[in-house]
CSV table of C-alpha atoms and ligand atoms in Angstrom, one decimal:
chain,number,residue,atom,x,y,z
N,61,MET,CA,36.4,-2.0,10.8
N,62,PRO,CA,38.1,-3.1,7.6
N,63,MET,CA,38.0,-0.7,4.7
N,64,SER,CA,35.9,-2.9,2.4
N,65,SER,CA,33.3,-3.9,5.0
N,66,ILE,CA,30.9,-1.1,4.4
N,67,ASP,CA,29.1,-1.2,1.0
N,68,VAL,CA,27.2,2.1,1.2
N,69,LEU,CA,27.6,5.0,3.6
N,70,ILE,CA,24.9,7.7,3.6
N,71,LYS,CA,26.3,10.8,5.2
N,72,ASP,CA,24.8,14.1,6.4
N,73,VAL,CA,21.3,12.7,6.1
N,74,ARG,CA,18.1,13.2,8.1
N,75,ILE,CA,17.1,9.9,9.7
N,76,VAL,CA,13.6,8.9,10.5
N,77,ALA,CA,13.8,5.5,12.1
N,78,CYS,CA,10.0,4.8,12.4
N,79,ASP,CA,10.7,2.8,15.5
N,80,ALA,CA,8.6,2.7,18.6
N,81,ASP,CA,10.3,5.9,20.0
N,82,ASN,CA,9.9,7.7,16.7
N,83,THR,CA,13.6,8.4,16.6
N,84,VAL,CA,14.6,11.4,14.4
N,85,ILE,CA,18.2,12.4,13.9
N,86,ASP,CA,18.7,15.8,12.1
N,87,ARG,CA,22.1,15.1,10.7
N,88,GLY,CA,23.3,11.6,10.7
N,89,TYR,CA,24.8,8.7,8.9
N,90,LEU,CA,23.6,5.2,7.9
N,91,ALA,CA,25.9,2.4,6.9
N,92,VAL,CA,24.8,-0.6,4.8
N,93,ARG,CA,26.9,-3.8,4.8
N,94,GLY,CA,26.1,-7.2,3.4
N,95,GLY,CA,22.5,-6.3,2.5
N,96,LYS,CA,21.8,-5.2,6.0
N,97,THR,CA,21.6,-1.9,7.9
N,98,ASP,CA,24.9,-2.0,9.8
N,99,ALA,CA,24.6,1.1,11.9
N,100,PHE,CA,23.2,4.6,12.0
N,101,GLY,CA,23.6,7.6,14.3
N,102,PRO,CA,24.4,11.3,14.6
N,103,MET,CA,27.4,12.5,12.5
N,104,ASP,CA,29.1,13.6,15.6
N,105,ASP,CA,28.9,10.3,17.6
N,106,GLY,CA,32.5,9.4,16.6
N,107,MET,CA,31.3,6.2,15.0
N,108,VAL,CA,31.0,7.2,11.4
N,109,PRO,CA,32.9,4.6,9.3
N,110,ALA,CA,35.9,6.1,7.7
N,111,HIS,CA,35.6,4.2,4.4
N,112,ALA,CA,32.9,2.7,2.3
N,113,ALA,CA,32.7,1.3,-1.2
N,114,GLU,CA,30.1,4.0,-2.1
N,115,VAL,CA,29.3,7.2,-0.3
N,116,ILE,CA,26.0,9.0,-0.8
N,117,ASP,CA,25.7,12.7,0.2
N,118,GLY,CA,22.5,12.8,2.0
N,119,THR,CA,22.3,16.6,2.3
N,120,GLY,CA,18.7,17.7,1.9
N,121,LEU,CA,17.5,14.0,2.0
N,122,THR,CA,15.9,11.8,4.6
N,123,VAL,CA,16.4,8.1,5.0
N,124,LEU,CA,13.7,6.0,6.4
N,125,PRO,CA,12.6,2.3,6.2
N,126,GLY,CA,11.2,1.2,2.8
N,127,LEU,CA,7.6,2.0,2.5
N,128,VAL,CA,4.8,-0.6,2.8
N,129,ASN,CA,1.8,-0.8,0.5
N,130,ALA,CA,-0.4,-3.2,2.4
N,131,HIS,CA,-3.3,-3.2,-0.1
N,132,MET,CA,-2.6,-3.1,-3.8
N,133,HIS,CA,-3.1,-5.1,-7.0
N,134,PHE,CA,0.0,-5.7,-9.2
N,135,HIS,CA,-1.9,-6.2,-12.4
N,136,TYR,CA,-4.1,-3.1,-12.2
N,137,ARG,CA,-2.5,0.0,-10.9
N,138,ARG,CA,-2.9,3.7,-11.8
N,139,LEU,CA,-4.6,2.9,-15.1
N,140,GLY,CA,-7.3,5.3,-16.4
N,141,GLY,CA,-10.1,4.5,-18.7
N,142,PRO,CA,-12.7,1.8,-18.9
N,143,VAL,CA,-12.2,-0.9,-16.4
N,144,GLY,CA,-13.0,-3.9,-18.6
N,145,PRO,CA,-10.1,-3.9,-21.0
N,146,ASN,CA,-7.6,-2.8,-18.3
N,147,ILE,CA,-8.6,-5.3,-15.7
N,148,LEU,CA,-9.4,-8.4,-17.6
N,149,GLY,CA,-6.5,-9.0,-19.9
N,150,PRO,CA,-4.7,-12.2,-20.8
N,151,VAL,CA,-2.6,-13.7,-18.0
N,152,ALA,CA,0.6,-12.9,-19.8
N,153,LEU,CA,-0.3,-9.3,-20.2
N,154,ASP,CA,-1.3,-9.1,-16.5
N,155,ALA,CA,2.1,-10.4,-15.6
N,156,LEU,CA,3.8,-7.7,-17.7
N,157,LYS,CA,1.6,-5.0,-16.2
N,158,SER,CA,2.6,-6.4,-12.8
N,159,THR,CA,6.2,-6.1,-13.7
N,160,ARG,CA,5.6,-2.4,-14.5
N,161,THR,CA,3.9,-2.0,-11.2
N,162,ALA,CA,6.8,-3.7,-9.4
N,163,PHE,CA,9.3,-1.2,-10.9
N,164,ASN,CA,7.0,1.8,-10.3
N,165,LEU,CA,6.5,0.8,-6.7
N,166,LEU,CA,10.3,0.8,-6.3
N,167,ARG,CA,10.3,4.3,-7.8
N,168,GLU,CA,7.8,5.3,-5.1
N,169,GLY,CA,10.1,3.9,-2.4
N,170,VAL,CA,7.9,0.9,-1.7
N,171,THR,CA,9.8,-2.3,-0.6
N,172,SER,CA,7.0,-4.5,0.8
N,173,VAL,CA,3.6,-5.0,-0.6
N,174,ARG,CA,0.5,-7.1,-0.1
N,175,ASP,CA,-1.5,-7.9,-3.2
N,176,LEU,CA,-5.2,-8.6,-2.5
N,177,GLY,CA,-6.2,-10.5,-5.5
N,178,HIS,CA,-7.2,-11.0,-9.1
N,179,ASN,CA,-8.9,-13.8,-10.9
N,180,ASP,CA,-5.8,-15.2,-12.5
N,181,ASP,CA,-2.7,-16.4,-10.7
N,182,SER,CA,-0.2,-13.9,-12.2
N,183,ARG,CA,0.5,-12.3,-8.9
N,184,LEU,CA,1.6,-15.6,-7.4
N,185,HIS,CA,4.2,-15.9,-10.1
N,186,VAL,CA,5.2,-12.3,-9.8
N,187,ARG,CA,5.8,-12.9,-6.1
N,188,ASP,CA,7.9,-15.9,-6.8
N,189,ALA,CA,9.8,-14.2,-9.6
N,190,ILE,CA,10.8,-11.4,-7.3
N,191,ARG,CA,11.7,-13.8,-4.5
N,192,ASP,CA,13.8,-15.9,-6.8
N,193,GLY,CA,15.6,-13.0,-8.5
N,194,VAL,CA,14.0,-13.4,-11.9
N,195,MET,CA,13.0,-9.7,-11.6
N,196,VAL,CA,13.3,-6.9,-9.1
N,197,GLY,CA,10.4,-5.6,-7.2
N,198,PRO,CA,9.1,-5.1,-3.7
N,199,ARG,CA,8.8,-8.2,-1.6
N,200,ALA,CA,5.2,-9.5,-2.0
N,201,THR,CA,2.7,-11.2,0.1
N,202,VAL,CA,-0.2,-12.2,-2.1
N,203,SER,CA,-3.7,-13.5,-1.5
N,204,GLY,CA,-5.6,-16.0,-3.5
N,205,ALA,CA,-8.3,-14.6,-5.8
N,206,ALA,CA,-10.7,-12.5,-3.6
N,207,ILE,CA,-13.5,-14.8,-2.6
N,208,GLY,CA,-17.1,-13.4,-3.1
N,209,MET,CA,-20.5,-14.8,-2.7
N,210,SER,CA,-22.4,-15.0,-6.0
N,211,TYR,CA,-23.1,-11.7,-7.8
N,212,GLY,CA,-21.2,-9.6,-5.2
N,213,HIS,CA,-18.9,-6.6,-5.4
N,214,ALA,CA,-16.2,-6.8,-8.1
N,215,TYR,CA,-17.5,-10.3,-9.1
N,216,PHE,CA,-15.7,-10.1,-12.4
N,217,VAL,CA,-12.3,-10.2,-10.7
N,218,ALA,CA,-13.4,-12.4,-7.7
N,219,GLU,CA,-13.8,-16.1,-7.3
N,220,SER,CA,-17.5,-16.5,-6.5
N,221,VAL,CA,-18.8,-19.3,-4.4
N,222,ALA,CA,-22.5,-20.1,-3.7
N,223,THR,CA,-22.4,-22.3,-0.7
N,224,LEU,CA,-20.5,-22.8,2.6
N,225,ASP,CA,-19.0,-26.0,1.3
N,226,GLY,CA,-17.8,-24.2,-1.8
N,227,LEU,CA,-16.3,-21.5,0.5
N,228,VAL,CA,-14.3,-24.1,2.4
N,229,GLU,CA,-13.2,-25.9,-0.7
N,230,THR,CA,-12.0,-22.7,-2.3
N,231,ILE,CA,-10.0,-21.5,0.7
N,232,ARG,CA,-8.4,-24.9,1.0
N,233,ARG,CA,-7.5,-24.9,-2.7
N,234,GLN,CA,-6.0,-21.4,-2.6
N,235,ALA,CA,-3.9,-22.5,0.4
N,236,HIS,CA,-2.8,-25.5,-1.6
N,237,GLU,CA,-1.9,-23.3,-4.5
N,238,GLY,CA,0.4,-21.1,-2.4
N,239,ALA,CA,-1.6,-18.1,-1.4
N,240,ASP,CA,-0.1,-16.2,1.6
N,241,LEU,CA,-3.5,-15.2,2.9
N,242,ILE,CA,-7.2,-15.3,2.1
N,243,LYS,CA,-9.3,-12.4,1.0
N,244,ILE,CA,-13.1,-12.3,1.2
N,245,ILE,CA,-15.5,-9.6,-0.1
N,246,ALA,CA,-17.9,-9.3,2.8
N,247,SER,CA,-19.9,-6.3,1.6
N,248,ASN,CA,-21.3,-5.1,-1.7
N,249,GLU,CA,-21.2,-1.5,-2.9
N,250,ASP,CA,-22.5,-2.1,-6.4
N,251,LEU,CA,-26.2,-2.1,-5.8
N,252,PRO,CA,-28.5,0.9,-5.9
N,253,HIS,CA,-29.5,2.2,-2.5
N,254,PRO,CA,-32.5,4.1,-1.1
N,255,PRO,CA,-31.5,7.7,0.0
N,256,GLY,CA,-30.4,7.8,3.6
N,257,ASP,CA,-29.2,4.2,3.7
N,258,GLU,CA,-25.6,3.1,3.8
N,259,LEU,CA,-24.2,2.8,0.3
N,260,THR,CA,-23.3,-0.8,0.9
N,261,VAL,CA,-25.0,-4.1,2.0
N,262,PRO,CA,-23.5,-7.1,3.6
N,263,TRP,CA,-22.7,-10.0,1.2
N,264,PHE,CA,-21.5,-12.7,3.5
N,265,SER,CA,-23.8,-14.1,6.2
N,266,ALA,CA,-22.4,-14.1,9.8
N,267,LYS,CA,-22.0,-17.8,9.4
N,268,ALA,CA,-20.2,-17.5,6.1
N,269,VAL,CA,-17.6,-15.1,7.6
N,270,GLN,CA,-17.2,-17.4,10.6
N,271,VAL,CA,-16.6,-20.4,8.3
N,272,ALA,CA,-14.1,-18.4,6.2
N,273,VAL,CA,-12.1,-17.3,9.2
N,274,GLU,CA,-12.0,-20.7,10.8
N,275,THR,CA,-11.0,-22.4,7.5
N,276,ALA,CA,-8.3,-19.9,6.7
N,277,HIS,CA,-6.8,-20.1,10.2
N,278,GLU,CA,-7.0,-23.9,10.1
N,279,CYS,CA,-5.0,-23.7,6.9
N,280,GLY,CA,-2.4,-21.5,8.7
N,281,LEU,CA,-3.3,-18.4,6.8
N,282,PRO,CA,-4.5,-14.9,7.8
N,283,ILE,CA,-7.6,-13.5,6.4
N,284,ALA,CA,-8.4,-10.1,5.1
N,285,ALA,CA,-12.0,-8.9,4.6
N,286,HIS,CA,-13.3,-6.2,2.3
N,287,ALA,CA,-15.9,-4.8,4.6
N,288,ASN,CA,-17.6,-1.4,4.4
N,289,GLY,CA,-21.1,-1.3,6.0
N,290,SER,CA,-22.0,-1.5,9.6
N,291,ARG,CA,-23.4,-5.1,9.5
N,292,ALA,CA,-20.5,-6.4,7.4
N,293,LEU,CA,-18.0,-4.8,9.8
N,294,GLU,CA,-19.8,-6.3,12.8
N,295,ARG,CA,-19.8,-9.8,11.3
N,296,CYS,CA,-16.1,-9.6,10.4
N,297,ILE,CA,-15.0,-8.2,13.7
N,298,GLU,CA,-17.0,-10.7,15.6
N,299,ALA,CA,-15.7,-13.6,13.5
N,300,GLY,CA,-12.1,-12.4,14.1
N,301,VAL,CA,-10.7,-11.6,10.6
N,302,ASP,CA,-7.1,-10.4,10.7
N,303,THR,CA,-7.5,-7.2,8.7
N,304,ILE,CA,-10.4,-5.1,7.6
N,305,GLU,CA,-10.0,-3.5,4.2
N,306,HIS,CA,-11.5,-0.1,3.5
N,307,GLY,CA,-14.0,0.1,6.5
N,308,ILE,CA,-16.0,3.0,5.2
N,309,TYR,CA,-18.7,3.0,7.9
N,310,LEU,CA,-16.4,2.1,10.8
N,311,SER,CA,-18.0,3.4,14.0
N,312,ALA,CA,-16.3,4.2,17.3
N,313,ASP,CA,-17.7,0.9,18.6
N,314,HIS,CA,-16.3,-1.1,15.7
N,315,ALA,CA,-13.0,0.6,16.1
N,316,SER,CA,-12.7,-0.1,19.8
N,317,ALA,CA,-13.6,-3.7,19.2
N,318,MET,CA,-10.9,-4.0,16.5
N,319,ALA,CA,-8.3,-2.4,18.8
N,320,GLU,CA,-9.3,-4.8,21.6
N,321,ARG,CA,-9.1,-7.9,19.3
N,322,GLY,CA,-5.9,-6.8,17.5
N,323,ILE,CA,-7.7,-6.5,14.1
N,324,ALA,CA,-5.8,-4.2,11.8
N,325,LEU,CA,-7.3,-1.7,9.3
N,326,THR,CA,-6.1,-0.9,5.8
N,327,PRO,CA,-8.4,2.1,5.0
N,328,THR,CA,-7.1,2.7,1.4
N,329,LEU,CA,-8.1,6.4,1.7
N,330,SER,CA,-6.0,7.3,-1.3
N,331,GLY,CA,-7.8,4.7,-3.5
N,332,PHE,CA,-11.1,6.2,-2.7
N,333,PHE,CA,-9.9,9.7,-3.0
N,334,GLU,CA,-8.5,9.1,-6.4
N,335,ASN,CA,-11.4,7.0,-7.6
N,336,SER,CA,-13.7,9.9,-6.7
N,337,ARG,CA,-12.0,12.0,-9.3
N,338,GLU,CA,-13.3,12.2,-12.9
N,339,PHE,CA,-9.8,12.3,-14.2
N,340,TRP,CA,-9.5,8.5,-14.3
N,341,GLY,CA,-12.6,8.0,-16.5
N,342,ARG,CA,-14.0,5.1,-14.5
N,343,SER,CA,-17.7,4.4,-14.6
N,344,TRP,CA,-17.9,4.0,-10.8
N,345,GLN,CA,-16.6,7.5,-10.1
N,346,PRO,CA,-19.9,9.0,-8.7
N,347,ARG,CA,-20.3,6.0,-6.3
N,348,TYR,CA,-16.7,6.3,-5.1
N,349,ALA,CA,-17.2,10.1,-4.6
N,350,ALA,CA,-20.1,9.4,-2.3
N,351,LEU,CA,-18.2,6.7,-0.4
N,352,TRP,CA,-15.2,9.0,-0.1
N,353,ASN,CA,-17.4,11.6,1.5
N,354,VAL,CA,-18.3,9.1,4.2
N,355,HIS,CA,-14.8,7.6,4.6
N,356,GLN,CA,-13.1,10.9,5.3
N,357,ARG,CA,-15.5,11.4,8.2
N,358,THR,CA,-15.1,7.9,9.8
N,359,ILE,CA,-11.4,7.3,9.6
N,360,GLY,CA,-10.8,9.3,12.7
N,361,ASN,CA,-12.7,6.6,14.7
N,362,ALA,CA,-10.0,4.1,13.9
N,363,VAL,CA,-7.2,6.6,14.7
N,364,ASP,CA,-8.8,7.6,18.0
N,365,ALA,CA,-9.3,4.0,19.1
N,366,GLY,CA,-5.7,3.1,18.5
N,367,VAL,CA,-6.5,0.5,15.8
N,368,LEU,CA,-3.3,-0.8,14.0
N,369,ILE,CA,-3.6,1.1,10.6
N,370,GLY,CA,-1.5,0.4,7.6
N,371,THR,CA,-1.2,2.3,4.4
N,372,GLY,CA,-2.7,0.7,1.3
N,373,THR,CA,-3.5,2.3,-2.0
N,374,ASP,CA,-5.8,-0.1,-3.7
N,375,THR,CA,-5.7,0.4,-7.5
N,376,LEU,CA,-4.9,4.2,-7.7
N,377,GLY,CA,-3.4,5.9,-4.7
N,378,THR,CA,0.2,6.2,-3.4
N,379,VAL,CA,1.6,5.6,0.0
N,380,ALA,CA,2.6,9.3,0.3
N,381,GLN,CA,-0.9,10.3,-0.4
N,382,GLU,CA,-2.3,7.7,2.0
N,383,ALA,CA,-0.2,8.9,4.9
N,384,TRP,CA,-1.1,12.5,4.1
N,385,LEU,CA,-4.9,11.7,4.0
N,386,LEU,CA,-4.6,9.8,7.3
N,387,HIS,CA,-3.1,12.9,8.9
N,388,LYS,CA,-5.5,15.3,7.3
N,389,TYR,CA,-8.8,13.5,7.7
N,390,GLY,CA,-8.1,10.9,10.4
N,391,GLY,CA,-6.2,13.3,12.7
N,392,ALA,CA,-3.3,11.0,12.9
N,393,SER,CA,-0.1,12.7,14.0
N,394,ARG,CA,2.7,12.8,11.3
N,395,ALA,CA,4.6,10.2,13.3
N,396,ALA,CA,1.6,8.0,13.4
N,397,ALA,CA,1.1,8.4,9.7
N,398,LEU,CA,4.7,7.5,9.1
N,399,ALA,CA,4.3,4.4,11.3
N,400,ALA,CA,1.3,3.4,9.2
N,401,ALA,CA,3.5,3.6,6.1
N,402,THR,CA,6.3,1.6,7.6
N,403,ARG,CA,6.2,-0.5,10.8
N,404,ASN,CA,2.4,-0.9,11.0
N,405,GLY,CA,2.2,-1.9,7.4
N,406,ALA,CA,5.1,-4.3,8.0
N,407,GLN,CA,3.0,-6.1,10.7
N,408,ILE,CA,0.2,-6.4,8.2
N,409,VAL,CA,2.3,-7.8,5.3
N,410,ARG,CA,4.0,-10.2,7.7
N,411,GLN,CA,7.4,-10.3,6.1
N,412,GLY,CA,9.5,-10.9,9.2
N,413,ALA,CA,11.2,-9.0,12.0
N,414,GLY,CA,13.0,-5.8,11.3
N,415,VAL,CA,10.9,-4.9,8.3
N,416,GLY,CA,9.3,-1.4,8.7
N,417,THR,CA,11.9,0.1,11.1
N,418,LEU,CA,15.5,1.1,10.8
N,419,THR,CA,17.1,-1.6,12.9
N,420,PRO,CA,20.8,-2.4,12.8
N,421,GLY,CA,21.4,-6.0,11.8
N,422,THR,CA,18.2,-6.3,9.7
N,423,ARG,CA,17.5,-6.2,6.0
N,424,ALA,CA,18.4,-2.8,4.4
N,425,ASP,CA,15.1,-2.0,2.8
N,426,LEU,CA,15.3,1.8,2.7
N,427,VAL,CA,14.1,4.8,1.0
N,428,LEU,CA,15.8,8.2,0.6
N,429,VAL,CA,13.5,11.1,-0.1
N,430,GLU,CA,14.0,14.8,-0.7
N,431,GLY,CA,12.9,17.0,2.2
N,432,ALA,CA,11.7,15.9,5.6
N,433,PRO,CA,8.6,13.7,5.6
N,434,ASP,CA,8.3,13.9,9.4
N,435,ARG,CA,7.5,17.6,8.8
N,436,ASP,CA,5.6,17.3,5.4
N,437,LEU,CA,4.2,13.9,4.7
N,438,LEU,CA,4.0,14.5,1.0
N,439,ASP,CA,7.8,14.5,0.9
N,440,LEU,CA,7.3,10.7,1.1
N,441,GLY,CA,6.5,10.9,-2.6
N,442,ARG,CA,9.8,12.6,-3.5
N,443,THR,CA,11.9,9.5,-3.8
N,444,ARG,CA,15.5,9.7,-4.8
N,445,TYR,CA,16.9,6.2,-3.9
N,446,THR,CA,15.3,2.9,-2.9
N,447,PHE,CA,17.3,0.1,-1.4
N,448,LEU,CA,16.2,-3.5,-1.5
N,449,ALA,CA,18.3,-5.6,0.9
N,450,GLY,CA,21.1,-3.0,0.4
N,451,ARG,CA,20.8,-3.0,-3.4
N,452,CYS,CA,20.4,0.6,-4.5
N,453,PHE,CA,18.1,1.8,-7.2
N,454,THR,CA,17.6,5.4,-8.3
N,455,ARG,CA,14.3,6.6,-9.5
N,456,ARG,CA,15.8,7.8,-12.7
N,457,GLU,CA,17.3,4.5,-13.5
N,458,LEU,CA,14.0,2.7,-13.0
N,459,GLY,CA,12.2,5.4,-15.1
N,460,LYS,CA,14.5,4.6,-18.0
N,461,LEU,CA,13.5,0.9,-17.9
N,462,ILE,CA,9.7,1.2,-17.8
N,463,PRO,CA,7.0,3.9,-18.3
N,464,GLY,CA,5.8,5.7,-15.3
N,465,HIS,CA,2.3,5.4,-14.1
N,466,GLN,CA,-0.3,8.0,-14.9
N,467,PHE,CA,-0.8,10.8,-12.5
N,468,PHE,CA,-2.8,14.0,-12.4
N,469,VAL,CA,-2.7,17.3,-10.7
N,470,ASP,CA,-5.7,18.9,-9.2
N,471,GLU,CA,-6.8,21.9,-7.2
N,472,LEU,CA,-5.3,20.8,-3.9
N,473,ASP,CA,-1.8,21.7,-5.1
N,474,GLY,CA,-2.7,24.3,-7.6
N,475,PRO,CA,-1.2,24.5,-11.1
N,476,ASP,CA,1.6,26.9,-10.0
N,477,ALA,CA,3.0,24.4,-7.6
N,478,LEU,CA,4.5,22.4,-10.4
N,479,PRO,CA,6.8,22.7,-13.4
N,480,SER,CA,4.8,22.8,-16.6
N,481,SER,CA,6.3,19.5,-17.7
N,482,ALA,CA,4.6,17.8,-14.8
N,483,ARG,CA,1.2,19.2,-15.1
N,484,ALA,CA,-0.5,16.5,-17.1
N,485,GLY,CA,-0.2,13.1,-18.6
N,486,ARG,CA,3.0,11.1,-18.1
N,487,ASP,CA,6.4,12.3,-17.0
N,488,GLU,CA,9.1,9.8,-16.6
N,489,ASN,CA,10.8,11.7,-13.8
N,490,ALA,CA,7.7,12.5,-11.8
N,491,VAL,CA,6.2,10.2,-9.2
N,492,GLY,CA,2.6,11.3,-8.8
N,493,THR,CA,0.8,11.3,-5.6
N,494,GLY,CA,-2.3,11.9,-7.6
N,495,GLY,CA,-4.0,15.2,-6.6
N,496,LEU,CA,-1.2,15.7,-4.1
N,497,LEU,CA,1.8,15.8,-6.4
N,498,ARG,CA,5.4,16.4,-5.5
N,499,VAL,CA,8.0,16.2,-8.2
N,500,SER,CA,11.6,15.4,-7.4
N,501,ALA,CA,14.0,17.7,-9.0
N,502,GLY,CA,17.1,15.7,-8.6
N,503,CYS,CA,16.9,12.5,-10.5
X,846,ZN,ZN1,-8.4,-3.8,-3.5
């Protein structure tokens, strides 16, 4: 191989390929050439390239595919305080906040995302700006504004429709405007509920869900459904949505029907976990705390049934936290949790073959983290380098360009687990996993 052909060679690194065989190599190398993963293998296989333009010493690090955040919102991420001023800003400000999110997601090792909506079109432009090289950020798949029926959940950031004709019209318009997928809000968690009832009610009729699915698919788009209660889940599964978002009251029967029909789940455990904490100062905290109590008991149904699960953080969590919670509460093996954060998430965001696994010849979207995430999932949060199509970013570089997101530390780690500089507020060199925080020492 010519001397100049390898752009980056990572040596003496732990490799977690996140492929179907869950390949792990204790001490290996990975070569990047022309924006693609050229080759990887054990250090002693006799194939390690002799020369490269840049060599990274991977001692103490693990390389794995870039992480996938399959449910997030660019304009509104890891912001504390009252929702109104933070979530309903001018379009230009939303775009700037989205830019900060894009940088911070790279700091977290995230190279592919799915944005599930806001009531302005900033995320469409953010997606295009990243694609066209106007700015750097994870590759984005974005929905139109989440579509709700009148007076539903999160109506203030949704696009509400009142009739089935309005539903069809809105989906067709969003497809025309360039949405990559359709998002509907099929349940409502904002109403008071009698004790003993589910903390949610269905907000789309069975007919409305069916019309939404048919129309989206006729437009050539997948459809995601925010669905939490039993009846909403039944309607969405029956109608054949492509992904269920959250799925709080998911039963074993729902889960087996989803597995049978190939419907994926983005549980956003970390979003509910974080929203249940008073730290963020959000008015809906008590409601989320109650929902989180249910969610942590039902997520195992999806894991047990073999539903395709992808990591998604919604407005607050992190992918590292999501994988850890999937393992802790869902009973997912560490390998399965890593798959959710990589190859499963890649199926959900639909950004092409080779995304989500280490595969020679495919785009070099990679992350290098400290430690061994196949042994301790929280090591996913200890990002050192993120590669986008072979282009390398260090977390420290990105931290100099833009403020980090807020994070907090709580009792799950204990105050002694952290350096004092990382215990509260903002720290440019810390990537928070919320209550499950690991701080990188190296960059
Ligand atoms: Zn969301």
